[in-house]
Structures are given as C-alpha cells and as structure tokens.
CSV table of C-alpha atoms in Angstrom, one decimal:
chain,number,residue,atom,x,y,z
A,1,MET,CA,0.0,0.0,0.0
A,2,PRO,CA,1.3,3.5,-0.8
A,3,ASP,CA,2.0,6.0,2.0
A,4,TRP,CA,-0.3,8.5,0.4
A,5,HIS,CA,-3.7,9.0,-1.1
A,6,LEU,CA,-5.2,11.5,-3.5
A,7,ILE,CA,-7.7,14.2,-2.3
A,8,ALA,CA,-10.4,14.1,-5.0
A,9,ARG,CA,-11.4,17.5,-6.4
A,10,PRO,CA,-12.4,18.9,-9.7
A,11,GLN,CA,-9.3,20.9,-10.7
A,12,ARG,CA,-5.6,20.9,-10.3
A,13,ASP,CA,-3.4,23.7,-8.9
A,14,ILE,CA,-1.1,25.4,-11.4
A,15,LEU,CA,1.2,26.2,-8.4
A,16,GLY,CA,-0.2,24.8,-5.1
A,17,GLU,CA,1.4,26.4,-2.0
A,18,GLY,CA,0.7,28.0,1.4
A,19,LEU,CA,-0.8,25.1,3.4
A,20,LEU,CA,-2.3,26.2,6.7
A,21,TRP,CA,-4.3,24.2,9.3
A,22,SER,CA,-6.9,26.2,11.1
A,23,PRO,CA,-7.9,24.7,14.5
A,24,ARG,CA,-10.4,27.5,14.8
A,25,SER,CA,-12.4,26.6,11.8
A,26,GLN,CA,-11.2,22.9,11.5
A,27,CYS,CA,-10.3,23.7,7.9
A,28,LEU,CA,-7.2,23.2,5.8
A,29,TYR,CA,-6.2,26.2,3.6
A,30,TRP,CA,-3.9,26.3,0.7
A,31,THR,CA,-3.2,28.6,-2.3
A,32,ASP,CA,-2.8,28.3,-6.1
A,33,ILE,CA,-0.3,31.1,-6.7
A,34,LEU,CA,-0.6,31.2,-10.5
A,35,GLY,CA,-4.3,30.2,-10.5
A,36,LEU,CA,-5.0,33.2,-8.2
A,37,LYS,CA,-7.0,31.0,-5.8
A,38,LEU,CA,-7.3,30.4,-2.1
A,39,TRP,CA,-8.8,27.0,-1.2
A,40,GLN,CA,-10.5,25.9,2.0
A,41,MET,CA,-11.3,22.3,2.8
A,42,ARG,CA,-13.4,21.3,5.8
A,43,LEU,CA,-11.8,18.1,7.2
A,44,ALA,CA,-15.0,16.8,8.7
A,45,ASP,CA,-16.6,16.1,5.4
A,46,GLY,CA,-14.0,17.0,2.8
A,47,ALA,CA,-16.1,20.0,1.4
A,48,ILE,CA,-13.9,22.3,-0.6
A,49,THR,CA,-14.5,26.0,-1.3
A,50,GLY,CA,-12.5,28.2,-3.6
A,51,HIS,CA,-12.0,32.0,-3.3
A,52,GLU,CA,-10.8,34.1,-6.3
A,53,MET,CA,-7.9,36.4,-5.4
A,54,PRO,CA,-6.9,39.7,-7.2
A,55,GLY,CA,-3.3,38.6,-7.5
A,56,ARG,CA,-0.8,35.8,-6.9
A,57,ILE,CA,-1.5,34.6,-3.3
A,58,GLY,CA,1.5,32.8,-1.8
A,59,TRP,CA,0.3,32.2,1.8
A,60,VAL,CA,-2.3,32.8,4.5
A,61,VAL,CA,-1.8,33.1,8.3
A,62,GLU,CA,-4.7,33.3,10.8
A,63,ARG,CA,-5.2,36.4,12.9
A,64,ALA,CA,-5.8,36.2,16.6
A,65,SER,CA,-8.6,38.8,16.2
A,66,GLY,CA,-10.3,36.8,13.4
A,67,GLY,CA,-9.8,36.4,9.7
A,68,LEU,CA,-6.6,35.9,7.8
A,69,MET,CA,-3.4,37.6,6.7
A,70,ALA,CA,-2.3,36.9,3.2
A,71,GLY,CA,0.7,37.6,0.9
A,72,ILE,CA,-0.6,38.7,-2.4
A,73,ASP,CA,1.9,39.8,-5.0
A,74,ARG,CA,4.1,42.1,-2.9
A,75,ARG,CA,1.4,43.1,-0.5
A,76,LEU,CA,0.8,42.1,3.1
A,77,CYS,CA,-3.0,42.0,3.3
A,78,ARG,CA,-5.8,41.4,5.8
A,79,LEU,CA,-8.6,39.1,4.4
A,80,ASP,CA,-12.1,40.0,5.5
A,81,PRO,CA,-13.5,36.8,7.1
A,82,ALA,CA,-16.9,37.2,5.5
A,83,THR,CA,-15.9,38.2,2.0
A,84,MET,CA,-12.2,37.1,1.7
A,85,GLN,CA,-11.5,40.5,0.1
A,86,PRO,CA,-8.0,41.8,0.8
A,87,GLU,CA,-7.1,45.1,2.6
A,88,THR,CA,-3.5,46.1,2.0
A,89,LEU,CA,-1.5,46.6,5.2
A,90,ALA,CA,1.9,47.2,3.6
A,91,GLU,CA,3.5,46.9,0.2
A,92,LEU,CA,7.1,45.5,-0.1
A,93,GLU,CA,9.8,46.2,-2.6
A,94,ARG,CA,8.1,48.7,-4.8
A,95,GLU,CA,11.5,49.1,-6.5
A,96,LEU,CA,11.4,45.4,-7.5
A,97,PRO,CA,8.2,44.9,-9.5
A,98,GLY,CA,9.4,41.5,-10.7
A,99,ASN,CA,9.3,40.2,-7.1
A,100,ARG,CA,6.5,38.6,-5.2
A,101,LEU,CA,5.8,37.1,-1.8
A,102,ASN,CA,6.0,33.3,-1.6
A,103,ASP,CA,5.7,31.6,1.8
A,104,ALA,CA,5.3,32.6,5.5
A,105,LYS,CA,4.7,31.5,9.0
A,106,ALA,CA,3.8,33.2,12.3
A,107,ASP,CA,5.9,32.7,15.4
A,108,ALA,CA,4.9,32.3,19.1
A,109,GLN,CA,5.1,36.0,19.7
A,110,GLY,CA,2.5,36.6,16.9
A,111,ARG,CA,4.9,38.0,14.3
A,112,ILE,CA,4.9,36.9,10.6
A,113,TRP,CA,8.1,35.8,8.9
A,114,ALA,CA,7.7,36.1,5.1
A,115,GLY,CA,10.0,35.7,2.1
A,116,THR,CA,10.0,37.4,-1.3
A,117,MET,CA,11.4,36.1,-4.5
A,118,ASP,CA,12.0,36.8,-8.1
A,119,ALA,CA,8.8,35.7,-9.9
A,120,ALA,CA,11.0,34.4,-12.8
A,121,CYS,CA,13.0,32.3,-10.3
A,122,GLU,CA,16.3,33.6,-11.7
A,123,ALA,CA,17.7,36.6,-9.8
A,124,PRO,CA,18.7,36.7,-6.1
A,125,THR,CA,16.5,39.7,-5.4
A,126,GLY,CA,14.4,38.2,-2.6
A,127,SER,CA,14.5,38.9,1.1
A,128,LEU,CA,13.2,37.6,4.4
A,129,TYR,CA,11.0,40.0,6.4
A,130,ARG,CA,9.4,40.2,9.8
A,131,LEU,CA,5.9,41.7,10.2
A,132,ASP,CA,5.2,42.8,13.7
A,133,PRO,CA,1.7,43.1,15.2
A,134,ASP,CA,1.9,46.9,15.1
A,135,GLY,CA,2.5,46.8,11.3
A,136,THR,CA,6.2,47.4,11.4
A,137,VAL,CA,8.1,45.5,8.7
A,138,THR,CA,11.8,44.7,9.1
A,139,ARG,CA,14.1,43.0,6.6
A,140,HIS,CA,16.4,40.4,8.1
A,141,ASP,CA,18.1,38.6,5.1
A,142,THR,CA,18.7,39.2,1.4
A,143,GLY,CA,20.1,37.6,-1.7
A,144,ILE,CA,17.4,35.0,-2.0
A,145,THR,CA,16.2,33.7,-5.3
A,146,ILE,CA,13.3,31.4,-4.3
A,147,ALA,CA,12.2,32.0,-0.7
A,148,ASN,CA,10.5,29.1,0.8
A,149,GLY,CA,9.3,27.2,3.9
A,150,PRO,CA,9.8,29.2,7.0
A,151,ALA,CA,9.5,26.7,9.8
A,152,LEU,CA,9.9,27.0,13.6
A,153,SER,CA,11.3,24.6,16.1
A,154,PRO,CA,8.9,23.4,18.8
A,155,ASP,CA,10.5,25.7,21.4
A,156,GLY,CA,10.5,28.7,19.0
A,157,ALA,CA,14.2,29.2,19.3
A,158,ILE,CA,15.2,28.3,15.7
A,159,LEU,CA,13.8,29.7,12.5
A,160,TYR,CA,14.5,27.6,9.3
A,161,HIS,CA,14.4,29.3,5.9
A,162,THR,CA,15.1,27.9,2.4
A,163,ASP,CA,16.3,29.1,-0.9
A,164,THR,CA,15.0,26.5,-3.3
A,165,ARG,CA,17.2,27.7,-6.2
A,166,GLN,CA,20.3,27.4,-4.0
A,167,ARG,CA,19.1,24.0,-2.7
A,168,THR,CA,19.9,25.2,0.9
A,169,VAL,CA,18.0,25.3,4.2
A,170,TRP,CA,19.4,27.8,6.6
A,171,ARG,CA,18.8,28.0,10.4
A,172,PHE,CA,18.8,31.2,12.5
A,173,ALA,CA,18.6,31.5,16.3
A,174,LEU,CA,15.4,33.4,16.9
A,175,HIS,CA,15.4,35.6,20.0
A,176,ALA,CA,12.4,36.7,22.0
A,177,ASP,CA,12.6,40.3,20.7
A,178,GLY,CA,12.5,39.1,17.1
A,179,ALA,CA,16.2,39.5,16.3
A,180,LEU,CA,17.9,36.7,14.4
A,181,GLY,CA,21.3,35.2,15.0
A,182,PRO,CA,23.8,34.7,12.2
A,183,ARG,CA,22.6,32.6,9.2
A,184,GLN,CA,24.0,29.1,9.2
A,185,VAL,CA,23.7,26.3,6.6
A,186,HIS,CA,21.5,23.6,8.1
A,187,LEU,CA,21.1,21.4,5.0
A,188,GLN,CA,22.7,21.5,1.5
A,189,PHE,CA,21.4,19.4,-1.3
A,190,ALA,CA,22.8,18.1,-4.7
A,191,LEU,CA,21.5,19.1,-8.1
A,192,GLY,CA,17.9,17.8,-8.6
A,193,ASP,CA,17.0,17.9,-4.8
A,194,ASN,CA,15.2,21.2,-4.5
A,195,PRO,CA,13.8,21.8,-0.9
A,196,ASP,CA,10.5,23.7,-1.0
A,197,GLY,CA,7.9,24.1,1.7
A,198,MET,CA,8.6,22.6,5.1
A,199,CYS,CA,7.4,22.3,8.7
A,200,CYS,CA,8.5,20.9,12.0
A,201,ASP,CA,6.8,18.1,13.9
A,202,SER,CA,6.3,17.9,17.7
A,203,GLN,CA,9.7,16.2,18.1
A,204,GLY,CA,11.6,18.9,16.3
A,205,HIS,CA,12.1,16.9,13.1
A,206,LEU,CA,12.0,18.9,9.8
A,207,TRP,CA,9.7,17.7,7.1
A,208,ILE,CA,10.5,19.1,3.6
A,209,ALA,CA,8.6,18.8,0.3
A,210,PHE,CA,11.1,18.4,-2.6
A,211,TYR,CA,10.2,20.1,-5.9
A,212,GLY,CA,11.4,17.9,-8.8
A,213,ALA,CA,12.3,14.9,-6.7
A,214,GLY,CA,8.7,13.9,-6.0
A,215,CYS,CA,9.2,13.1,-2.3
A,216,VAL,CA,8.7,14.4,1.3
A,217,ARG,CA,11.6,13.8,3.6
A,218,ARG,CA,12.1,14.1,7.4
A,219,PHE,CA,15.3,15.2,8.9
A,220,THR,CA,16.4,15.0,12.6
A,221,PRO,CA,17.1,18.2,14.5
A,222,ASP,CA,20.8,17.7,13.8
A,223,GLY,CA,20.2,17.4,10.0
A,224,GLN,CA,20.3,13.7,9.5
A,225,PRO,CA,17.9,12.1,6.9
A,226,ASP,CA,15.3,10.0,8.8
A,227,ARG,CA,12.5,9.1,6.5
A,228,GLN,CA,11.3,9.5,2.9
A,229,ILE,CA,7.8,9.3,1.4
A,230,ASP,CA,7.6,9.1,-2.4
A,231,LEU,CA,4.6,10.6,-4.2
A,232,PRO,CA,3.5,10.0,-7.8
A,233,THR,CA,4.2,13.4,-9.2
A,234,PRO,CA,7.6,15.3,-9.0
A,235,GLN,CA,6.7,19.0,-8.3
A,236,LEU,CA,5.9,18.9,-4.6
A,237,THR,CA,5.6,22.4,-3.0
A,238,ASN,CA,4.5,22.4,0.6
A,239,VAL,CA,3.7,20.2,3.6
A,240,CYS,CA,1.5,20.7,6.7
A,241,PHE,CA,0.2,18.8,9.7
A,242,ALA,CA,-3.5,19.1,10.2
A,243,GLY,CA,-6.5,17.6,12.0
A,244,PRO,CA,-7.7,17.9,15.6
A,245,ASN,CA,-4.8,15.8,16.8
A,246,LEU,CA,-2.3,17.2,14.3
A,247,ASP,CA,-1.6,13.7,13.1
A,248,ARG,CA,-2.6,14.1,9.4
A,249,MET,CA,-0.2,15.5,6.8
A,250,PHE,CA,-1.1,17.2,3.5
A,251,VAL,CA,1.1,18.0,0.6
A,252,THR,CA,0.5,20.4,-2.3
A,253,SER,CA,2.0,20.1,-5.8
A,254,ALA,CA,2.2,22.0,-9.1
A,255,ALA,CA,0.9,21.3,-12.6
A,256,ASP,CA,2.9,24.2,-14.1
A,257,GLY,CA,4.8,22.7,-17.1
A,258,ARG,CA,3.4,19.2,-16.6
A,259,GLN,CA,0.0,19.3,-18.3
A,260,ASP,CA,0.4,15.6,-19.4
A,261,ASP,CA,0.8,14.5,-15.8
A,262,ALA,CA,-2.7,13.7,-14.4
A,263,LEU,CA,-1.6,14.0,-10.8
A,264,ALA,CA,0.5,17.2,-11.1
A,265,GLY,CA,-1.2,20.0,-9.1
A,266,ALA,CA,-3.1,17.5,-6.9
A,267,LEU,CA,-3.5,17.7,-3.1
A,268,PHE,CA,-2.3,14.6,-1.3
A,269,GLU,CA,-2.6,13.2,2.3
A,270,VAL,CA,0.4,11.2,3.4
A,271,ASP,CA,0.8,8.6,6.2
A,272,THR,CA,3.2,9.9,8.9
A,273,GLY,CA,3.1,6.7,10.9
A,274,GLY,CA,1.6,8.4,14.0
A,275,VAL,CA,3.9,11.4,14.0
A,276,THR,CA,2.2,14.6,15.2
A,277,GLY,CA,2.8,18.2,14.2
A,278,LEU,CA,2.7,21.6,15.9
A,279,ALA,CA,-0.3,23.9,16.1
A,280,PRO,CA,0.2,27.0,14.0
A,281,HIS,CA,0.7,30.3,15.6
A,282,LEU,CA,-1.6,33.3,15.1
A,283,PHE,CA,-0.7,36.8,13.9
A,284,ALA,CA,-1.3,39.1,16.8
A,285,GLY,CA,-2.0,42.2,14.6
C-alpha cells in the first residue's frame, strides 16, 4: 500500500502552495499562486470552497482577532473573514516589480516571517521579512532567489528558511525580541534535490517537500535524513500537519509545465506513521 492518497477535487493547482491548518475553523487552507485562488477544505466532510484572489497569493496566516493575513503579489493584506476580500496593510519592494511574496509562518510572539522572490525564479532579489503586530516591517536577510518554507522549532528558538534555487536550508537563532542570529547552513542538497515548503513536527524533526524529486523527507534536528515518502508526481511544493490531533499531513503540488501528468497539481494526504505536528501560531496584529 502506498504511503499517500489523493484528495479528490475537480481541478488541479497550477502552483499549489501556502498550506495552513486552522484549528479555529477545522479547515485546511492552501493557495494556487498562479491560479489566483485560495482554497479551503473542511476536514469533517471534505467539502472544498475556492476563493478568487486579485493577485498571486502565496500564503495565509490566521489572525488572533479573526480572519486571515495573506501575501498577495508584494502586498501584506488582511482578508475579511466574511468576503475574503483583501485590505493592504503594507507593500514591499516597490523598487522590484518583478518580485512577489511566496511563503510565510507566524511565530509564538504573533509575528509573521515572510519571504520574497524573483517571480521568474532567476535573480537573487528576494529577502526575508518580519511583520510585527503593530504593522512594522523589518528586513532580516537578502540575496534569496526562491524564498520558501519558513519553519519554527517546537521551542520557537530556531527559524528555518530555504532558498530552493540554491538548494539550501538555513537556520537562525530566533530571539524573543524578534532578532535573528547569524545565518547558518543547516542542509545543503545536490542538483535535482530542491527543498521547497517545510514544517517541524512535535519532536523537532523537519519535514520538507522536494520540488522535482517527488518526495517528502524528514530530517532529525541535527540534520540527518530520517524518512522518505515518495509521491506519484515530482513537483511537490508544501507540507503541513492538520486535524484535531495534528496527526494528518497534507502535501501540495504544481501542474505548471506538466499538463500531461494527471496528478501534477493535486493535493495529497500522506501517512506519517503516527507522528504529530505543531499547532500553527496566530498573527497578533
């Protein structure tokens, strides 16, 4: 028996991304960046709702006060919980119109960590930003081509961040005041192994979706490979724990450039063997 099964739905994602589990609504959210869509699936019955977006939506994060934050093109936006219409809080990198936001996570202090990237995936013009609850935006790292997968250790003391183009996962010490320690190489991969979205489980292992390699891998806190789950399409983009017990894992994929692959752009659930994840943090703004 395979370690995965397909979530049946009527259409594929051109570029699936931005997985988020919402304990509040008991729904799984994800985005189709190039399809300009935000998807919402109720886990109780599998009902899926799609919301049209006015731009390339890379991610959503829940707000403590209700509703969602979203990264749309280069804008940090609030999404109205009733209409899902965006209200711009800040616009990043106006001097770089070829850039866009790609992936983000909130930390335990209610701040959002979000990366930008060159939409053409060619130039190292992206950066890593911190959005504070009061709306202040601070840049913490630069020189990124394809920003991906912010992930936080269970104790919140480590922030992981990825440049898929450089096939590198970095780690930073994350201090309580939001300052980051020096960037350190945590994982470096060979040509063809492109780390994309990622998350930590409750034991501090890092789960990474690999774009092009068609697998999800788990790594121990000291960076040793621990497990691999192969999926039937190569362009995997994000991974997320979900469910009331955080014991279900979902994986997004991309159909971009693979129109002849019937499973490209599909949403999958994979068997973690009883491993549990971490509850997502809320944005305090």
